[in-house]
Structures are given as structure tokens and as C-alpha cells.
mmCIF file of C-alpha atoms and ligand atoms in Angstrom:
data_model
loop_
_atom_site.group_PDB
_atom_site.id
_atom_site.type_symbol
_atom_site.label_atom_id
_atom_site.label_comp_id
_atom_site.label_asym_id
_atom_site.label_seq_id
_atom_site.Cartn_x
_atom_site.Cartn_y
_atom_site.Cartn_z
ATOM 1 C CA UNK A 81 90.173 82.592 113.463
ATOM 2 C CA UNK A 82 88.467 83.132 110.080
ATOM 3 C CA UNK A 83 89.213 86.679 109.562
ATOM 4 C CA UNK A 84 92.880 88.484 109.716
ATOM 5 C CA UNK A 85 93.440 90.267 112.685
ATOM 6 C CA UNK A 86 95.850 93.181 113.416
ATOM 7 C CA UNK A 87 97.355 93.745 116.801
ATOM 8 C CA UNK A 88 99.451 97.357 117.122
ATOM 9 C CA UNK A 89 102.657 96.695 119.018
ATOM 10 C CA UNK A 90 105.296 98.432 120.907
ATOM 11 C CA UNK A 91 109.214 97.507 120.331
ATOM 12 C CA UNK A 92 109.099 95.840 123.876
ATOM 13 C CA UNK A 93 105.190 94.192 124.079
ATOM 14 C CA UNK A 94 105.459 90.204 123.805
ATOM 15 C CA UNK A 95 104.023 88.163 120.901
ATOM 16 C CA UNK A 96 104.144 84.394 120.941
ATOM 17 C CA UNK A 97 105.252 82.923 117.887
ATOM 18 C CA UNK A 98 107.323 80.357 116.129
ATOM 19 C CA UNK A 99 107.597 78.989 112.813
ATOM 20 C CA UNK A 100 109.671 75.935 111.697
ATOM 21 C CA UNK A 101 109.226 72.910 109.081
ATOM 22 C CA UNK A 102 107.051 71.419 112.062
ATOM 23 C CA UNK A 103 104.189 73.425 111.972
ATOM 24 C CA UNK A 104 100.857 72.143 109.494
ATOM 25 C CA UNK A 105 101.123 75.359 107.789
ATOM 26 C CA UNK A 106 104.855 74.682 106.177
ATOM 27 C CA UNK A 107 104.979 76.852 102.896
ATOM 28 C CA UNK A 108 101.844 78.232 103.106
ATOM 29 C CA UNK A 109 103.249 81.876 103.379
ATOM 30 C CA UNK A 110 104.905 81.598 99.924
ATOM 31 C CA UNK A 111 101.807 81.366 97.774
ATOM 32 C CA UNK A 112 99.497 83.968 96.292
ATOM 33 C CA UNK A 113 102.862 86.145 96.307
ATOM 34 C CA UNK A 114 102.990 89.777 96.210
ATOM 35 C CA UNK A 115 106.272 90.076 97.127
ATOM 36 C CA UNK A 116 107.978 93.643 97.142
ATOM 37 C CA UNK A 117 111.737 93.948 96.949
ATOM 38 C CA UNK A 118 113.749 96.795 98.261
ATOM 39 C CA UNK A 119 117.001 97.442 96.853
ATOM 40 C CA UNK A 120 119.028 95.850 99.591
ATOM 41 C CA UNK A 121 116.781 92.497 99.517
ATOM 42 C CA UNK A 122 117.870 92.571 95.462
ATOM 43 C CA UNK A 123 121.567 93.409 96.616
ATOM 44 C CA UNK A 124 121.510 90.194 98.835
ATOM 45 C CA UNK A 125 119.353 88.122 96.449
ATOM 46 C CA UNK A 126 121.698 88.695 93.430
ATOM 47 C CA UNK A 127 124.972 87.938 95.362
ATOM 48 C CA UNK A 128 123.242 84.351 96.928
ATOM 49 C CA UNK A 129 122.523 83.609 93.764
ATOM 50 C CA UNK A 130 125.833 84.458 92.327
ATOM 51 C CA UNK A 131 124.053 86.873 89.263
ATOM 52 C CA UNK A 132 124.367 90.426 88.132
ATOM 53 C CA UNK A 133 121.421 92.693 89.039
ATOM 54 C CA UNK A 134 120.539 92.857 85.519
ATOM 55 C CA UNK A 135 120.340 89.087 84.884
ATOM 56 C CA UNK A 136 118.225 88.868 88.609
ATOM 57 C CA UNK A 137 115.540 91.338 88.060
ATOM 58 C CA UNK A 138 115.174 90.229 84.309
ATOM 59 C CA UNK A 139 114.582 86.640 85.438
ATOM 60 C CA UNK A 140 112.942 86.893 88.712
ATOM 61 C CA UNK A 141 110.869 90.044 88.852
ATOM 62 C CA UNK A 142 108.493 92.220 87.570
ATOM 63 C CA UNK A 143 109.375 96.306 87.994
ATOM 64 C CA UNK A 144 106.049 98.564 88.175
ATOM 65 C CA UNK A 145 105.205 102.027 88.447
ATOM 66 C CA UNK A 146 103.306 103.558 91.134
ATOM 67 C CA UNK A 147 100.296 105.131 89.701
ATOM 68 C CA UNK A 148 100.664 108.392 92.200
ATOM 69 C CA UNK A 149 104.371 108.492 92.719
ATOM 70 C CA UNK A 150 105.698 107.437 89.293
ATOM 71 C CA UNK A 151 108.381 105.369 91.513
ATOM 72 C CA UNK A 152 108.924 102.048 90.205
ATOM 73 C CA UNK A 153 108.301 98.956 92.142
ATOM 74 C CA UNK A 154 110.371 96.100 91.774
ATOM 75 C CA UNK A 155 108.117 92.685 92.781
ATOM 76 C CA UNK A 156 108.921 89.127 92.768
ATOM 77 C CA UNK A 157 107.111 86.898 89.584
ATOM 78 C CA UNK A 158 105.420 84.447 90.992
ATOM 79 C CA UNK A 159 105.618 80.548 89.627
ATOM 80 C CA UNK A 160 101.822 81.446 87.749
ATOM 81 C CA UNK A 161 101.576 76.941 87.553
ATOM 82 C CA UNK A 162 101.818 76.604 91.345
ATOM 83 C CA UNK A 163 99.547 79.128 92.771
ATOM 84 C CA UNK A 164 101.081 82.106 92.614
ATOM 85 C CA UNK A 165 103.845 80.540 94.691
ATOM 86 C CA UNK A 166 107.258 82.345 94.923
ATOM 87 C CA UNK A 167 110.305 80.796 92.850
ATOM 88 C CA UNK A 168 112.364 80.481 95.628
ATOM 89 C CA UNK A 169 110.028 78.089 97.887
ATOM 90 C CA UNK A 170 110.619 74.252 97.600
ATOM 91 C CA UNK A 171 109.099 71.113 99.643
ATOM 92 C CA UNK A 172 111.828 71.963 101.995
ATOM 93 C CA UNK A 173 111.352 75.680 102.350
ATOM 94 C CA UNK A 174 113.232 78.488 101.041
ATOM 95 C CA UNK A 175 116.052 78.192 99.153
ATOM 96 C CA UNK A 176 117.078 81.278 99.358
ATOM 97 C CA UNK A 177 116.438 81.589 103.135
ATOM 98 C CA UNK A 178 119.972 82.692 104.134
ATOM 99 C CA UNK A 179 119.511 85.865 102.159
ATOM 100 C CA UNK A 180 115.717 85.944 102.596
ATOM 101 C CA UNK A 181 113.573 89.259 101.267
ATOM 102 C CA UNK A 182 113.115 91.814 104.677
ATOM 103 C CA UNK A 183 109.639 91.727 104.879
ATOM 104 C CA UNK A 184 109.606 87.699 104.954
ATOM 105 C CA UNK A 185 111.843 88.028 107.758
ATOM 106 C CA UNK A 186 109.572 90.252 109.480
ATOM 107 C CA UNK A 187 106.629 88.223 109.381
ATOM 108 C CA UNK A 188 104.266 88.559 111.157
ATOM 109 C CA UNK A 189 105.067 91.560 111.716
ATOM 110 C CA UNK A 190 104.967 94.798 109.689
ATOM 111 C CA UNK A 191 107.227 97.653 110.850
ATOM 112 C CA UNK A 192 106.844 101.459 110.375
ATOM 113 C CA UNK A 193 109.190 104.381 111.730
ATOM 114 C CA UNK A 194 108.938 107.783 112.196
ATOM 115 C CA UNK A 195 111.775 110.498 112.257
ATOM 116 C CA UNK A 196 111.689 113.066 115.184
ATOM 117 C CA UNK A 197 112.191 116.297 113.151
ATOM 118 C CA UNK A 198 114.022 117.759 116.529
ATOM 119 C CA UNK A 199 116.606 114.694 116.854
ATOM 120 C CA UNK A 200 116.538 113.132 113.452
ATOM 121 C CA UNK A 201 115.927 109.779 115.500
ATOM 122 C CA UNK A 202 113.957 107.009 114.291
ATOM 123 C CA UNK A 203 110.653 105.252 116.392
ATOM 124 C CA UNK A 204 109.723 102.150 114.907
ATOM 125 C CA UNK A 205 106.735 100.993 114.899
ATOM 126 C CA UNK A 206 104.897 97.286 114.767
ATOM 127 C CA UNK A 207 101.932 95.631 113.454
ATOM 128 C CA UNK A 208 101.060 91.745 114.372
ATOM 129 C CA UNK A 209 99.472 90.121 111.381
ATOM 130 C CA UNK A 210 97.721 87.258 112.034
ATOM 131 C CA UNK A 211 96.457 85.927 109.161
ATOM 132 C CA UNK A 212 93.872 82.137 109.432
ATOM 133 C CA UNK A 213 96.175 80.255 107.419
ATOM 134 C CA UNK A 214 99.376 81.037 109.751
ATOM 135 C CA UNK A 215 99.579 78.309 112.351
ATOM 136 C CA UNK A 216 102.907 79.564 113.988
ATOM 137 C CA UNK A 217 100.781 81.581 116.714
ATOM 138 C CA UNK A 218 99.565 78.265 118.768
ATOM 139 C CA UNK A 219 103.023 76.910 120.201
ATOM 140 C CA UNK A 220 105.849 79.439 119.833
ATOM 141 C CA UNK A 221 108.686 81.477 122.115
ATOM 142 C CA UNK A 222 107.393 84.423 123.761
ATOM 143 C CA UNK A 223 109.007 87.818 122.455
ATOM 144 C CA UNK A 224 109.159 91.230 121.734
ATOM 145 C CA UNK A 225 109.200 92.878 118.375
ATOM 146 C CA UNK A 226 112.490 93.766 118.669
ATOM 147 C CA UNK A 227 113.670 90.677 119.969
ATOM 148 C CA UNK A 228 111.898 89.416 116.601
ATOM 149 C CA UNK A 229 113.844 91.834 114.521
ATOM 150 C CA UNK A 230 117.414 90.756 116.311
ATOM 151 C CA UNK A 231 116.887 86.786 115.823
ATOM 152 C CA UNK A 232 115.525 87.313 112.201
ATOM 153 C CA UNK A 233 119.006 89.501 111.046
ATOM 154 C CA UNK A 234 116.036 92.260 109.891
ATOM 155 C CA UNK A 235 118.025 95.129 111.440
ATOM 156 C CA UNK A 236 120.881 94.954 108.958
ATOM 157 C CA UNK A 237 117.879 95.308 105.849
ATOM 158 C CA UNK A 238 116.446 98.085 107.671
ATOM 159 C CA UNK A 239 119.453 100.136 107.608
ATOM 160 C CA UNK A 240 119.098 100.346 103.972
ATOM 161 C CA UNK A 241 115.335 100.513 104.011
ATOM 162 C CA UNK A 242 115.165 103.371 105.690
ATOM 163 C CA UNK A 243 117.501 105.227 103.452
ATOM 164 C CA UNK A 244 115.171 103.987 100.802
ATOM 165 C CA UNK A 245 112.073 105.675 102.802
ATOM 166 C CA UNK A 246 113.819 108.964 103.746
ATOM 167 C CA UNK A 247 114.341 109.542 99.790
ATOM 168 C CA UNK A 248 110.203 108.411 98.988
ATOM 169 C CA UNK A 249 109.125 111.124 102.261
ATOM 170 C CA UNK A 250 111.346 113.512 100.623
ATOM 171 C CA UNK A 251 110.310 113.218 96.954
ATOM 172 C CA UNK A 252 106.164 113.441 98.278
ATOM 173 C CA UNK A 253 107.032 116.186 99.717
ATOM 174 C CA UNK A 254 109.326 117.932 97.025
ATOM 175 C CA UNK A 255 108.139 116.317 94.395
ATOM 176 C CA UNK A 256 104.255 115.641 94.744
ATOM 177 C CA UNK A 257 102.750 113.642 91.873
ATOM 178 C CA UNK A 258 103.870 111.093 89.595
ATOM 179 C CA UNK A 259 107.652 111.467 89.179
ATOM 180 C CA UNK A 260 109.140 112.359 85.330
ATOM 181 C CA UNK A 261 110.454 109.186 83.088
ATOM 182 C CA UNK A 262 114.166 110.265 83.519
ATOM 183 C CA UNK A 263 113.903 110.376 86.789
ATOM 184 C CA UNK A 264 112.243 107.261 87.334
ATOM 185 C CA UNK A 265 114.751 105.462 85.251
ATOM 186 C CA UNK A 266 117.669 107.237 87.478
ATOM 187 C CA UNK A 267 116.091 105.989 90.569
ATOM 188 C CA UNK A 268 115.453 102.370 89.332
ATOM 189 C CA UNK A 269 119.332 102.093 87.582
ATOM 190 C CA UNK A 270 120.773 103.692 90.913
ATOM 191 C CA UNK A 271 118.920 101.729 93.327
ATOM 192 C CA UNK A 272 117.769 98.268 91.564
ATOM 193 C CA UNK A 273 120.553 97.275 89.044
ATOM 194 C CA UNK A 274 123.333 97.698 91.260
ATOM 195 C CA UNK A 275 125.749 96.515 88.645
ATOM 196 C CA UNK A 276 124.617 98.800 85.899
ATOM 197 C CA UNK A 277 124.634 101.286 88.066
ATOM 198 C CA UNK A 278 128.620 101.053 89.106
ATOM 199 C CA UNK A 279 129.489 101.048 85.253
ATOM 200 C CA UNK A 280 127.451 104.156 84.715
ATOM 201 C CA UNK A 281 129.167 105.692 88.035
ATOM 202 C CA UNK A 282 132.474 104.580 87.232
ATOM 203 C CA UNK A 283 133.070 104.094 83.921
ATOM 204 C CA UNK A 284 130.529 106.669 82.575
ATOM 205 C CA UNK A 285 132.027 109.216 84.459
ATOM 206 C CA UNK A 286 128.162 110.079 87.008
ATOM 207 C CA UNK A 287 130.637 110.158 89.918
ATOM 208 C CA UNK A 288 131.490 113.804 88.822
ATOM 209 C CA UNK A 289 128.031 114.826 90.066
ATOM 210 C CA UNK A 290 128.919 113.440 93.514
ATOM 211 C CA UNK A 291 131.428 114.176 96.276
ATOM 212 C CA UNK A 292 132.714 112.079 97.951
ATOM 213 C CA UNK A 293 136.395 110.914 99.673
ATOM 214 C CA UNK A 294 138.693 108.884 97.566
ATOM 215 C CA UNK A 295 138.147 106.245 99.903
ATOM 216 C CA UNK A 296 134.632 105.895 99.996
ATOM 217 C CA UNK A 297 135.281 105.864 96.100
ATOM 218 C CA UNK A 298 137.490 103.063 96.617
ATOM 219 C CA UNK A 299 135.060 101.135 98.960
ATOM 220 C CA UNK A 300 132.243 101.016 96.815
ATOM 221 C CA UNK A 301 134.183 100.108 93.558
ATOM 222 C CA UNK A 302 134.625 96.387 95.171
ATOM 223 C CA UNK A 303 131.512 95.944 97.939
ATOM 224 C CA UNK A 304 128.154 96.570 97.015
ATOM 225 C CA UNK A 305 127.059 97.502 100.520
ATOM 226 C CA UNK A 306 128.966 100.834 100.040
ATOM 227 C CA UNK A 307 127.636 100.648 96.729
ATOM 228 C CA UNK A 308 124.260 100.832 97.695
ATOM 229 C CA UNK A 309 124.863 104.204 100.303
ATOM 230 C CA UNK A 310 126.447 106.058 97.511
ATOM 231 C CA UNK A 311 123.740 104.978 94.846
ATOM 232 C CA UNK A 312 121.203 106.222 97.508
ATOM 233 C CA UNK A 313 123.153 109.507 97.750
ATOM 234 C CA UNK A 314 123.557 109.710 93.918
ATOM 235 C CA UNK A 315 120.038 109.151 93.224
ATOM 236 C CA UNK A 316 119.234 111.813 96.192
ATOM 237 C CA UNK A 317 121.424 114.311 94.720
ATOM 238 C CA UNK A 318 119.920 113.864 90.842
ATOM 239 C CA UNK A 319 116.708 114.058 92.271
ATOM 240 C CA UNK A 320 116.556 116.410 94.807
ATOM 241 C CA UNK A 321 119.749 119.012 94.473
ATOM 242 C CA UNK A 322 123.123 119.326 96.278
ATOM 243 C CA UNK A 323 121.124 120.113 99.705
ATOM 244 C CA UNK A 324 118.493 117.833 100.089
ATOM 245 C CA UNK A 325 116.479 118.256 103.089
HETATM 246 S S1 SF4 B 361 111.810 84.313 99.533
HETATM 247 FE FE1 SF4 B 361 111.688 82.442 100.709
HETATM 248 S S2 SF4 B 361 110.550 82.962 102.581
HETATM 249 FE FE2 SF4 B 361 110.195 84.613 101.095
HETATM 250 S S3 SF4 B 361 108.293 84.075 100.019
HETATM 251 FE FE3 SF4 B 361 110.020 83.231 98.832
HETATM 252 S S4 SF4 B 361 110.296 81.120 99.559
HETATM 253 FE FE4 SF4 B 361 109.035 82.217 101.071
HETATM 254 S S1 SF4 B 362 103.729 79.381 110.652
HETATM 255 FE FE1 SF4 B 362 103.100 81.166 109.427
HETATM 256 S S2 SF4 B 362 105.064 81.962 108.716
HETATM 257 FE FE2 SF4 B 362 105.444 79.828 109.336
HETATM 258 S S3 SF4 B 362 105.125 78.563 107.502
HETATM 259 FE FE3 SF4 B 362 103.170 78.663 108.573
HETATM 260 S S4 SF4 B 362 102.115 80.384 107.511
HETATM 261 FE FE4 SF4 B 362 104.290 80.603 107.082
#
């Protein structure tokens, strides 16, 4: 294979595939990075690495804006004197693998869903990427995407992710065009510097603007999982109104 070849999967078609230090291609999947982050692979990075969100994204990424949305983009910066390789791969592998960005956990797969707009209920949806330099294709376990998703610990990120992807749908659709500069700060403090963002909730007094049960309140004062689903809410709410749909 020369070329990189997509295959369109169901949940439940097979794929054969493994990837361990064994294979010739070791590593090879962490250079030439272009690594996005979503906010719950920054929640789970930061806390591995026992930092604040603030000290994480100023040392390890880069934060863009999307030219048509105005949305910023958190990325990972790449090692620039060892081919573009990520900071977090060594001659043994990853070091962070136990908390391990989404999308390399989905590899090689890519995942979409879609939203029935009768039921609400998600349909994923699967890409195979198989890319020459990936190896892992000639001996491997045979499986289905969502087998994939299971053994990888993906489905726990993807709660979160598509929180993250309801709010985007909604602001193309409410908000065409490149979003204002307050707002695009509010989204990136809400859903990228977790830490900041409690202060500003908490201590700044944003929770006024927000709802929500005393113990919910309580919840995400201490865990930043029930952090996250109230700065998703929060940022919803700023963005969109008190009945975003
Ligand atoms: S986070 Fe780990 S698995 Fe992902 S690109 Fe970096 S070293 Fe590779
Ligand atoms: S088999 Fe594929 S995923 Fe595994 S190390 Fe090689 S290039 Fe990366």
C-alpha cells in the first residue's frame, strides 16, 4: 500500500488490527503531529500530569482560531527537533498512554455521530484509516468498531465529546460565521482552562448566570468531571440563551 485508503464502517463490521511495541512501525504514529485536543483529553492530560490547565496548555499546546467559526482550537506543540514528534512519545511509547488524547485511542479509526431529531439518539459512525506507514493491519485480533471503542476506554471521552459537538452544531446553526472575541474567550476559559474556569465560576460569582442544584454545585467544586458538564452548560447558556435548542 502506497496510498492511504479509507474503508466506511458499521459499529458491528470486523477490522483486523493490533498494535503493540512488537510491530516495525513502533512510534511512527507520533510524528508529523497535528494533534487536536478536546476539552476532556486536556481534563485527563492535566490531572496525569499533576498541572493546572493553565500551566498545561501554556507548556504543551498551541490554541488557534478557526478561520470560519471563530472557535478556538486547542492543538498539541510538537517537539519541532524530532520531526514534528509529539512531547509525550519516548523510545518506549507514550508516556502519557494511561490518559492518552481520544482520537489516538481511536486509531485507526475516525468516528462521526449523528442525532435523530425524533429521538435525540446518537448513530455513530466509523472510518478505517489505513495509512502506508501503519503496520498494525498485517497480524492483529479481528473486531468490530465498537469492540475497538470498548478495549481502547474511548467511550468515556466520547461522552464529553459529544457535548462538545452538540454546542459547535448548535452555534453553525445559530450563530453562522466567525464567532465574536468575547465569546470565543468564554468558550476557550469554560471549556479549556478548567481551573480558571472554577475560580471565575466560583469565586467570581458566573454561577449566578446558571441554575443548577446545590449539589451539583457541590460536585463540581471538588471533581472536574462534573466540572466539565457544568462548564459545557455555562458556556451553552452565555452563548446561546436560557433555552438552547
Ligand atoms: S499522546 Fe501518546 S499516543 Fe498520542 S501522539 Fe502523543 S505519544 Fe502518541
Ligand atoms: S501499528 Fe500503526 S498505530 Fe501502532 S505504532 Fe505502528 S503506526 Fe502506530
Amino acid at each position: 500500500m502506497t496510498e492511504t485508503e479509507t474503508q466506511p464502517l458499521s459499529a458491528r463490521d470486523i477490522f483486523t488490527f493490533d498494535c503493540s511495541q512488537d510491530v516495525p512501525c513502533f512510534n511512527a504514529c507520533c510524528r508529523d503531529l497535528n494533534q487536536f485536543l478536546t476539552p476532556y483529553d486536556i481534563l485527563r492530560l492535566k490531572t496525569g500530569l499533576a498541572m493546572t490547565s493553565g500551566a498545561f496548555l501554556a507548556q504543551y499546546t498551541q490554541i488557534h482560531t478557526g478561520p470560519e467559526t471563530g472557535l478556538p482550537v486547542v492543538v498539541l506543540k510538537p517537539d519541532t527537533g524530532r520531526n514534528l514528534q509529539c512531547p509525550f512519545v519516548t523510545t518506549k511509547g507514550c508516556r502519557v498512554y494511561m490518559d492518552r488524547p481520544a482520537s489516538c485511542r481511536t486509531y485507526p479509526l475516525m468516528r462521526a455521530v449523528s442525532r435523530s431529531r425524533e429521538t435525540g439518539a446518537l448513530t455513530e459512525h466509523f472510518m478505517l484509516l489505513k495509512e502506508p506507514h501503519c503496520r498494525g493491519f498485517e497480524t492483529g485480533t479481528p473486531r468490530t468498531p465498537r469492540q475497538w471503542m470498548i478495549d481502547q476506554g474511548v467511550d468515556e471521552y466520547n461522552r464529553f465529546n459529544d457535548m462538545l459537538l452538540d454546542i459547535i452544531s448548535l452555534k453553525n446553526r445559530r450563530l453562522p460565521g466567525p464567532l465574536d472575541l468575547k465569546s470565543a474567550r468564554l468558550f476557550q476559559l469554560a471549556l479549556y482552562d478548567l481551573d480558571a474556569f472554577r475560580i471565575h465560576f466560583f469565586d467570581k460569582g458566573a454561577h449566578r448566570g446558571l441554575t443548577a442544584d446545590p449539589a451539583t454545585l457541590a460536585a463540581a467544586r471538588t471533581t472536574d468531571t462534573d466540572l466539565l458538564v457544568l462548564a459545557l452548560e455555562w458556556a451553552r447558556r452565555q452563548l446561546f440563551g436560557p433555552d438552547p435548542t
